[in-house]
C-alpha cells in the first residue's frame, strides 16, 4: 500500500500532492471480492439462473401469443385505451425482428427491478422511521444516483465477469435510489392523525405500517417503482457492453460497427418497451385501475373507520 502514496508527484504544478484514490479503492474492492468470494459466486449463479430462466420463459411462446398477453395485461391493469396503445408497440418490436432480444432485456429489467425493490422499499421504510438511518442512507443514494452509469459496469465486470449477472448488478445499483427515496417520502407524508388513531385503537407498529401507512402511501411508492423500472431499462442497454445480451447487445454491436440503422432500430424497441412499462406501472398506483383499487382499499377503509370513531 505504501508504494501507492506518491507524495513527490504533483498535479499540473499546483503544488498539491497526487493522492492515489483509485488505487486505494481498487485495493478495498479486491479485498471485498476475495473475502466474500462465496457470496459473490452465489449471487452470480442465482442471478444468471433466474434471469436466464425468465428469458427462456418469455422467449418460449410464439411472439404474437405473448404480445396478446401483454395487451390483455394492459387492459386489466389500466383500460381499453392502454390495450389499444400496446398493440402498435408490440407489433413494432415483432416487425423489427427484435422480439427475442426485447424479451432478454425485459427479463434483465424484471430481475434487476425486483432486487432493487426488495432492497429499496424496506430501506425506505426504515429511513422514514429512523432519522439516523435516513442521514446515513442519503449520501449513499446520492453517490449511486450521480455516478456516471458506465462507471458501475467496471466493478460489475470485476465481480461477475461478462454476462447477465454483471448487467443486473450494475442495473440494481443505478436503479435503486428512487425506490428508497420515494418510499421514505411516501411514509413520511401519511396523515399523522390517522397513524395516531391507529395507536389509540391499540394497533401495533407492524399493524400500523401494513394496514395504514403502506396502503395510504401506495401512490407515491408506485411512482418510485415506476422510476426504478425506467432507470433499470435505461441501464439495461448499457448491459450490452458487459455481455448481458438483449437489445443492449444490439446497441453495442451497432456502435462497434457504426451501423446507424441497427442502433436506431434497437433504441426504438427500447422506447416501445419503456412506454408500455411506464403506462402499466403508473396505472397500478392510481385509483382508477383494478390493481390500484385493491392496493388502496385497506388504507382508505381504515381512514374512514378512524374518522367515524373520532367523530
Short mmCIF file of C-alpha atoms in Angstrom, two decimals:
data_model
loop_
_atom_site.label_atom_id
_atom_site.label_comp_id
_atom_site.label_asym_id
_atom_site.label_seq_id
_atom_site.Cartn_x
_atom_site.Cartn_y
_atom_site.Cartn_z
CA UNK A 1 0.00 0.00 0.00
CA UNK A 2 2.84 2.39 0.88
CA UNK A 3 4.23 2.40 -2.63
CA UNK A 4 0.91 3.79 -3.87
CA UNK A 5 1.40 7.02 -1.91
CA UNK A 6 3.42 9.23 -4.20
CA UNK A 7 3.81 12.48 -2.35
CA UNK A 8 6.57 13.70 -4.65
CA UNK A 9 4.33 13.72 -7.69
CA UNK A 10 2.31 16.91 -8.01
CA UNK A 11 -0.63 17.77 -10.22
CA UNK A 12 -0.04 20.26 -13.02
CA UNK A 13 2.25 22.50 -11.00
CA UNK A 14 -0.48 23.31 -8.47
CA UNK A 15 1.69 22.12 -5.59
CA UNK A 16 -0.91 19.57 -4.45
CA UNK A 17 0.39 16.03 -3.80
CA UNK A 18 -1.03 13.30 -6.02
CA UNK A 19 -3.25 11.11 -3.84
CA UNK A 20 -3.95 7.67 -5.38
CA UNK A 21 -7.63 7.40 -4.51
CA UNK A 22 -8.20 4.98 -7.34
CA UNK A 23 -5.55 2.58 -6.10
CA UNK A 24 -6.96 2.66 -2.58
CA UNK A 25 -10.48 1.98 -3.85
CA UNK A 26 -9.21 -0.82 -6.07
CA UNK A 27 -7.39 -2.43 -3.12
CA UNK A 28 -10.52 -2.16 -0.98
CA UNK A 29 -12.64 -3.66 -3.74
CA UNK A 30 -10.18 -6.52 -4.24
CA UNK A 31 -10.32 -7.23 -0.51
CA UNK A 32 -14.12 -7.29 -0.53
CA UNK A 33 -14.38 -9.61 -3.52
CA UNK A 34 -11.76 -12.02 -2.16
CA UNK A 35 -13.18 -12.01 1.36
CA UNK A 36 -16.75 -12.54 0.24
CA UNK A 37 -16.00 -14.65 -2.81
CA UNK A 38 -18.55 -17.28 -1.78
CA UNK A 39 -21.29 -14.65 -1.62
CA UNK A 40 -20.27 -13.23 -5.00
CA UNK A 41 -20.23 -16.68 -6.60
CA UNK A 42 -23.64 -17.50 -5.12
CA UNK A 43 -25.11 -14.21 -6.32
CA UNK A 44 -23.61 -14.78 -9.77
CA UNK A 45 -25.19 -18.24 -10.02
CA UNK A 46 -28.56 -17.07 -8.67
CA UNK A 47 -28.84 -14.00 -10.90
CA UNK A 48 -27.71 -15.87 -14.01
CA UNK A 49 -30.09 -18.77 -13.36
CA UNK A 50 -33.14 -16.64 -12.60
CA UNK A 51 -32.61 -14.17 -15.44
CA UNK A 52 -31.75 -16.90 -17.92
CA UNK A 53 -34.80 -18.94 -16.92
CA UNK A 54 -37.09 -15.92 -17.21
CA UNK A 55 -35.61 -15.03 -20.60
CA UNK A 56 -36.23 -18.59 -21.83
CA UNK A 57 -39.77 -18.45 -20.45
CA UNK A 58 -40.53 -15.21 -22.27
CA UNK A 59 -38.89 -16.42 -25.49
CA UNK A 60 -40.73 -19.76 -25.42
CA UNK A 61 -44.26 -18.82 -26.57
CA UNK A 62 -44.96 -17.52 -30.04
CA UNK A 63 -44.33 -13.79 -30.25
CA UNK A 64 -47.91 -12.99 -31.24
CA UNK A 65 -49.32 -15.03 -28.34
CA UNK A 66 -47.11 -13.29 -25.79
CA UNK A 67 -47.84 -9.91 -27.35
CA UNK A 68 -51.56 -10.62 -26.94
CA UNK A 69 -50.95 -11.42 -23.26
CA UNK A 70 -49.20 -8.07 -22.84
CA UNK A 71 -52.18 -6.35 -24.46
CA UNK A 72 -54.57 -8.09 -22.04
CA UNK A 73 -52.39 -7.15 -19.08
CA UNK A 74 -52.53 -3.52 -20.17
CA UNK A 75 -56.32 -3.73 -20.40
CA UNK A 76 -56.69 -5.33 -16.95
CA UNK A 77 -54.27 -3.03 -15.18
CA UNK A 78 -55.40 0.15 -16.85
CA UNK A 79 -58.14 0.34 -19.50
CA UNK A 80 -59.00 -0.41 -23.12
CA UNK A 81 -57.02 2.62 -24.28
CA UNK A 82 -53.87 1.05 -22.86
CA UNK A 83 -54.69 -2.16 -24.71
CA UNK A 84 -55.02 -0.25 -27.96
CA UNK A 85 -51.71 1.51 -27.31
CA UNK A 86 -49.96 -1.78 -26.56
CA UNK A 87 -50.86 -3.26 -29.96
CA UNK A 88 -48.65 -0.99 -32.14
CA UNK A 89 -45.87 -1.12 -29.52
CA UNK A 90 -45.73 -4.92 -29.66
CA UNK A 91 -46.16 -5.01 -33.45
CA UNK A 92 -43.23 -2.64 -33.91
CA UNK A 93 -40.89 -4.87 -31.89
CA UNK A 94 -42.03 -8.03 -33.69
CA UNK A 95 -41.79 -6.45 -37.15
CA UNK A 96 -38.27 -5.21 -36.38
CA UNK A 97 -37.27 -8.84 -35.68
CA UNK A 98 -36.09 -7.83 -32.21
CA UNK A 99 -38.64 -9.74 -30.15
CA UNK A 100 -36.21 -12.27 -28.66
CA UNK A 101 -33.72 -9.53 -27.79
CA UNK A 102 -36.52 -7.45 -26.27
CA UNK A 103 -37.57 -10.38 -24.08
CA UNK A 104 -33.98 -10.83 -22.88
CA UNK A 105 -33.89 -7.15 -21.97
CA UNK A 106 -37.28 -7.42 -20.26
CA UNK A 107 -36.01 -10.39 -18.21
CA UNK A 108 -32.94 -8.43 -17.11
CA UNK A 109 -35.08 -5.41 -16.20
CA UNK A 110 -37.58 -7.55 -14.28
CA UNK A 111 -34.94 -9.31 -12.18
CA UNK A 112 -32.98 -6.11 -11.52
CA UNK A 113 -36.13 -4.16 -10.62
CA UNK A 114 -37.35 -6.86 -8.24
CA UNK A 115 -33.96 -7.00 -6.48
CA UNK A 116 -33.83 -3.19 -6.28
CA UNK A 117 -37.34 -3.03 -4.81
CA UNK A 118 -36.69 -5.84 -2.32
CA UNK A 119 -33.77 -3.78 -1.03
CA UNK A 120 -35.18 -0.30 -1.60
CA UNK A 121 -38.70 -0.42 -0.13
CA UNK A 122 -37.71 -1.85 3.31
CA UNK A 123 -34.73 0.50 3.41
CA UNK A 124 -37.01 3.44 2.60
CA UNK A 125 -39.45 2.43 5.34
CA UNK A 126 -36.60 2.14 7.84
CA UNK A 127 -35.25 5.54 6.79
CA UNK A 128 -38.70 7.08 7.24
CA UNK A 129 -38.91 5.77 10.79
CA UNK A 130 -35.33 6.45 11.88
CA UNK A 131 -33.60 9.77 11.21
CA UNK A 132 -30.14 8.27 11.79
CA UNK A 133 -30.75 5.69 9.07
CA UNK A 134 -32.09 8.43 6.80
CA UNK A 135 -28.99 10.58 7.32
CA UNK A 136 -26.72 7.60 6.68
CA UNK A 137 -28.58 6.43 3.57
CA UNK A 138 -28.91 9.82 1.86
CA UNK A 139 -25.24 10.33 0.83
CA UNK A 140 -25.02 6.72 -0.34
CA UNK A 141 -28.08 7.25 -2.55
CA UNK A 142 -26.55 10.49 -3.84
CA UNK A 143 -23.39 8.61 -4.80
CA UNK A 144 -25.29 5.82 -6.54
CA UNK A 145 -27.51 8.24 -8.44
CA UNK A 146 -24.87 10.75 -9.57
CA UNK A 147 -22.06 8.37 -10.50
CA UNK A 148 -21.97 8.03 -14.32
CA UNK A 149 -23.86 4.90 -15.33
CA UNK A 150 -21.00 3.40 -17.31
CA UNK A 151 -18.70 3.52 -14.29
CA UNK A 152 -20.83 0.92 -12.50
CA UNK A 153 -20.01 -1.56 -15.26
CA UNK A 154 -16.36 -1.68 -14.10
CA UNK A 155 -16.96 -3.17 -10.63
CA UNK A 156 -19.72 -5.32 -12.13
CA UNK A 157 -17.26 -6.91 -14.57
CA UNK A 158 -14.61 -7.23 -11.85
CA UNK A 159 -17.03 -9.14 -9.63
CA UNK A 160 -19.04 -11.23 -12.07
CA UNK A 161 -17.12 -11.15 -15.34
CA UNK A 162 -19.04 -10.88 -18.60
CA UNK A 163 -22.66 -11.98 -18.63
CA UNK A 164 -26.16 -11.33 -17.38
CA UNK A 165 -25.18 -11.15 -13.68
CA UNK A 166 -22.84 -8.23 -14.28
CA UNK A 167 -25.57 -6.34 -16.13
CA UNK A 168 -28.09 -6.99 -13.36
CA UNK A 169 -25.66 -5.87 -10.64
CA UNK A 170 -24.90 -2.56 -12.38
CA UNK A 171 -28.59 -2.04 -13.12
CA UNK A 172 -29.60 -2.60 -9.49
CA UNK A 173 -27.02 -0.09 -8.26
CA UNK A 174 -28.17 2.53 -10.76
CA UNK A 175 -31.92 1.99 -10.31
CA UNK A 176 -32.08 1.58 -6.51
CA UNK A 177 -32.12 5.23 -5.25
CA UNK A 178 -35.61 6.29 -6.44
CA UNK A 179 -37.16 3.29 -4.70
CA UNK A 180 -35.55 4.25 -1.40
CA UNK A 181 -36.18 7.98 -1.66
CA UNK A 182 -39.82 7.84 -2.73
CA UNK A 183 -40.71 5.12 -0.22
CA UNK A 184 -39.27 7.24 2.58
CA UNK A 185 -41.15 10.29 1.29
CA UNK A 186 -44.38 8.32 0.97
CA UNK A 187 -44.29 7.03 4.56
CA UNK A 188 -43.44 10.47 5.94
CA UNK A 189 -46.39 12.06 4.08
CA UNK A 190 -49.03 9.75 5.56
CA UNK A 191 -51.54 11.72 7.63
CA UNK A 192 -50.30 11.58 11.23
CA UNK A 193 -53.84 11.85 12.60
CA UNK A 194 -54.65 8.50 11.02
CA UNK A 195 -51.48 6.99 12.49
CA UNK A 196 -52.31 8.38 15.93
CA UNK A 197 -55.81 6.98 15.66
CA UNK A 198 -54.27 3.57 14.93
CA UNK A 199 -52.20 3.89 18.10
CA UNK A 200 -55.35 4.85 20.02
CA UNK A 201 -57.08 1.69 18.83
CA UNK A 202 -54.19 -0.36 20.18
CA UNK A 203 -52.57 -1.25 16.87
CA UNK A 204 -49.00 -2.48 16.96
CA UNK A 205 -46.32 -0.67 14.91
CA UNK A 206 -46.36 -3.54 12.40
CA UNK A 207 -50.16 -3.29 12.01
CA UNK A 208 -49.93 0.47 11.56
CA UNK A 209 -47.28 0.02 8.87
CA UNK A 210 -49.10 -2.73 6.98
CA UNK A 211 -52.71 -1.54 7.36
CA UNK A 212 -52.36 2.24 7.40
CA UNK A 213 -49.06 3.64 6.19
CA UNK A 214 -48.25 1.39 3.24
CA UNK A 215 -51.80 1.37 1.75
CA UNK A 216 -52.08 5.16 2.07
CA UNK A 217 -48.57 5.61 0.66
CA UNK A 218 -49.19 3.34 -2.32
CA UNK A 219 -49.43 6.09 -4.93
CA UNK A 220 -46.06 7.62 -4.10
CA UNK A 221 -44.40 4.24 -3.62
CA UNK A 222 -45.64 3.14 -7.04
CA UNK A 223 -44.16 6.32 -8.50
CA UNK A 224 -40.86 5.07 -7.08
CA UNK A 225 -41.46 1.63 -8.58
CA UNK A 226 -42.09 3.28 -11.92
CA UNK A 227 -38.83 5.22 -11.70
CA UNK A 228 -36.89 2.10 -10.69
CA UNK A 229 -38.20 0.24 -13.75
CA UNK A 230 -37.47 3.13 -16.11
CA UNK A 231 -33.91 3.52 -14.82
CA UNK A 232 -33.41 -0.24 -14.96
CA UNK A 233 -34.50 -0.24 -18.58
CA UNK A 234 -32.15 2.59 -19.49
CA UNK A 235 -29.25 0.90 -17.70
CA UNK A 236 -30.06 -2.48 -19.24
CA UNK A 237 -28.99 -1.07 -22.60
CA UNK A 238 -25.51 -0.45 -21.18
CA UNK A 239 -25.56 -4.09 -20.09
CA UNK A 240 -24.79 -4.97 -23.68
CA UNK A 241 -21.25 -3.73 -23.10
CA UNK A 242 -20.70 -6.44 -20.44
CA UNK A 243 -22.30 -9.28 -22.39
CA UNK A 244 -25.75 -9.10 -20.82
CA UNK A 245 -27.39 -9.67 -24.21
CA UNK A 246 -30.73 -8.36 -25.34
CA UNK A 247 -31.25 -5.02 -27.04
CA UNK A 248 -28.15 -3.68 -25.30
CA UNK A 249 -26.06 -6.16 -27.25
CA UNK A 250 -27.57 -4.84 -30.48
CA UNK A 251 -26.76 -1.27 -29.48
CA UNK A 252 -23.19 -2.28 -28.58
CA UNK A 253 -22.79 -4.06 -31.92
CA UNK A 254 -24.16 -1.03 -33.76
CA UNK A 255 -21.65 1.25 -32.04
CA UNK A 256 -18.74 -1.06 -32.82
CA UNK A 257 -19.71 -1.31 -36.50
CA UNK A 258 -21.09 2.23 -36.88
CA UNK A 259 -24.40 0.70 -38.00
CA UNK A 260 -26.79 3.64 -37.66
CA UNK A 261 -29.86 1.68 -38.75
CA UNK A 262 -29.34 -1.16 -36.27
CA UNK A 263 -28.63 1.25 -33.43
CA UNK A 264 -31.76 3.31 -34.05
CA UNK A 265 -33.85 0.19 -34.53
CA UNK A 266 -32.75 -1.32 -31.21
CA UNK A 267 -33.11 2.05 -29.50
CA UNK A 268 -36.68 2.45 -30.73
CA UNK A 269 -37.51 -1.03 -29.44
CA UNK A 270 -36.26 0.06 -26.03
CA UNK A 271 -38.55 3.09 -26.30
CA UNK A 272 -41.53 0.83 -27.10
CA UNK A 273 -40.82 -1.29 -24.02
CA UNK A 274 -40.39 1.85 -21.91
CA UNK A 275 -43.73 3.30 -23.00
CA UNK A 276 -45.55 0.06 -22.20
CA UNK A 277 -43.90 -0.45 -18.80
CA UNK A 278 -44.33 3.19 -17.85
CA UNK A 279 -48.07 3.24 -18.60
CA UNK A 280 -48.73 -0.09 -16.89
CA UNK A 281 -46.78 0.60 -13.70
CA UNK A 282 -48.12 4.16 -13.44
CA UNK A 283 -51.67 2.83 -13.51
CA UNK A 284 -51.14 0.44 -10.56
CA UNK A 285 -50.67 3.25 -8.09
CA UNK A 286 -53.66 5.22 -9.35
CA UNK A 287 -57.14 4.70 -8.01
CA UNK A 288 -58.62 4.14 -11.44
CA UNK A 289 -57.23 0.70 -12.19
CA UNK A 290 -58.30 -2.59 -10.65
CA UNK A 291 -54.87 -3.05 -9.08
CA UNK A 292 -54.88 0.47 -7.69
CA UNK A 293 -58.27 -0.01 -6.06
CA UNK A 294 -57.18 -3.27 -4.46
CA UNK A 295 -53.97 -1.74 -3.10
CA UNK A 296 -55.72 1.26 -1.55
CA UNK A 297 -58.87 -0.37 -0.16
CA UNK A 298 -57.40 -1.28 3.24
CA UNK A 299 -55.89 2.12 3.94
CA UNK A 300 -58.96 4.07 2.84
CA UNK A 301 -61.20 1.77 4.85
CA UNK A 302 -59.13 2.35 7.96
CA UNK A 303 -59.18 6.10 7.35
CA UNK A 304 -63.00 6.04 7.21
CA UNK A 305 -63.22 3.86 10.30
CA UNK A 306 -60.98 6.14 12.34
CA UNK A 307 -62.85 9.18 11.10
CA UNK A 308 -66.19 7.76 12.27
CA UNK A 309 -64.72 6.70 15.61
CA UNK A 310 -63.21 10.12 16.29
CA UNK A 311 -66.47 11.78 15.32
#
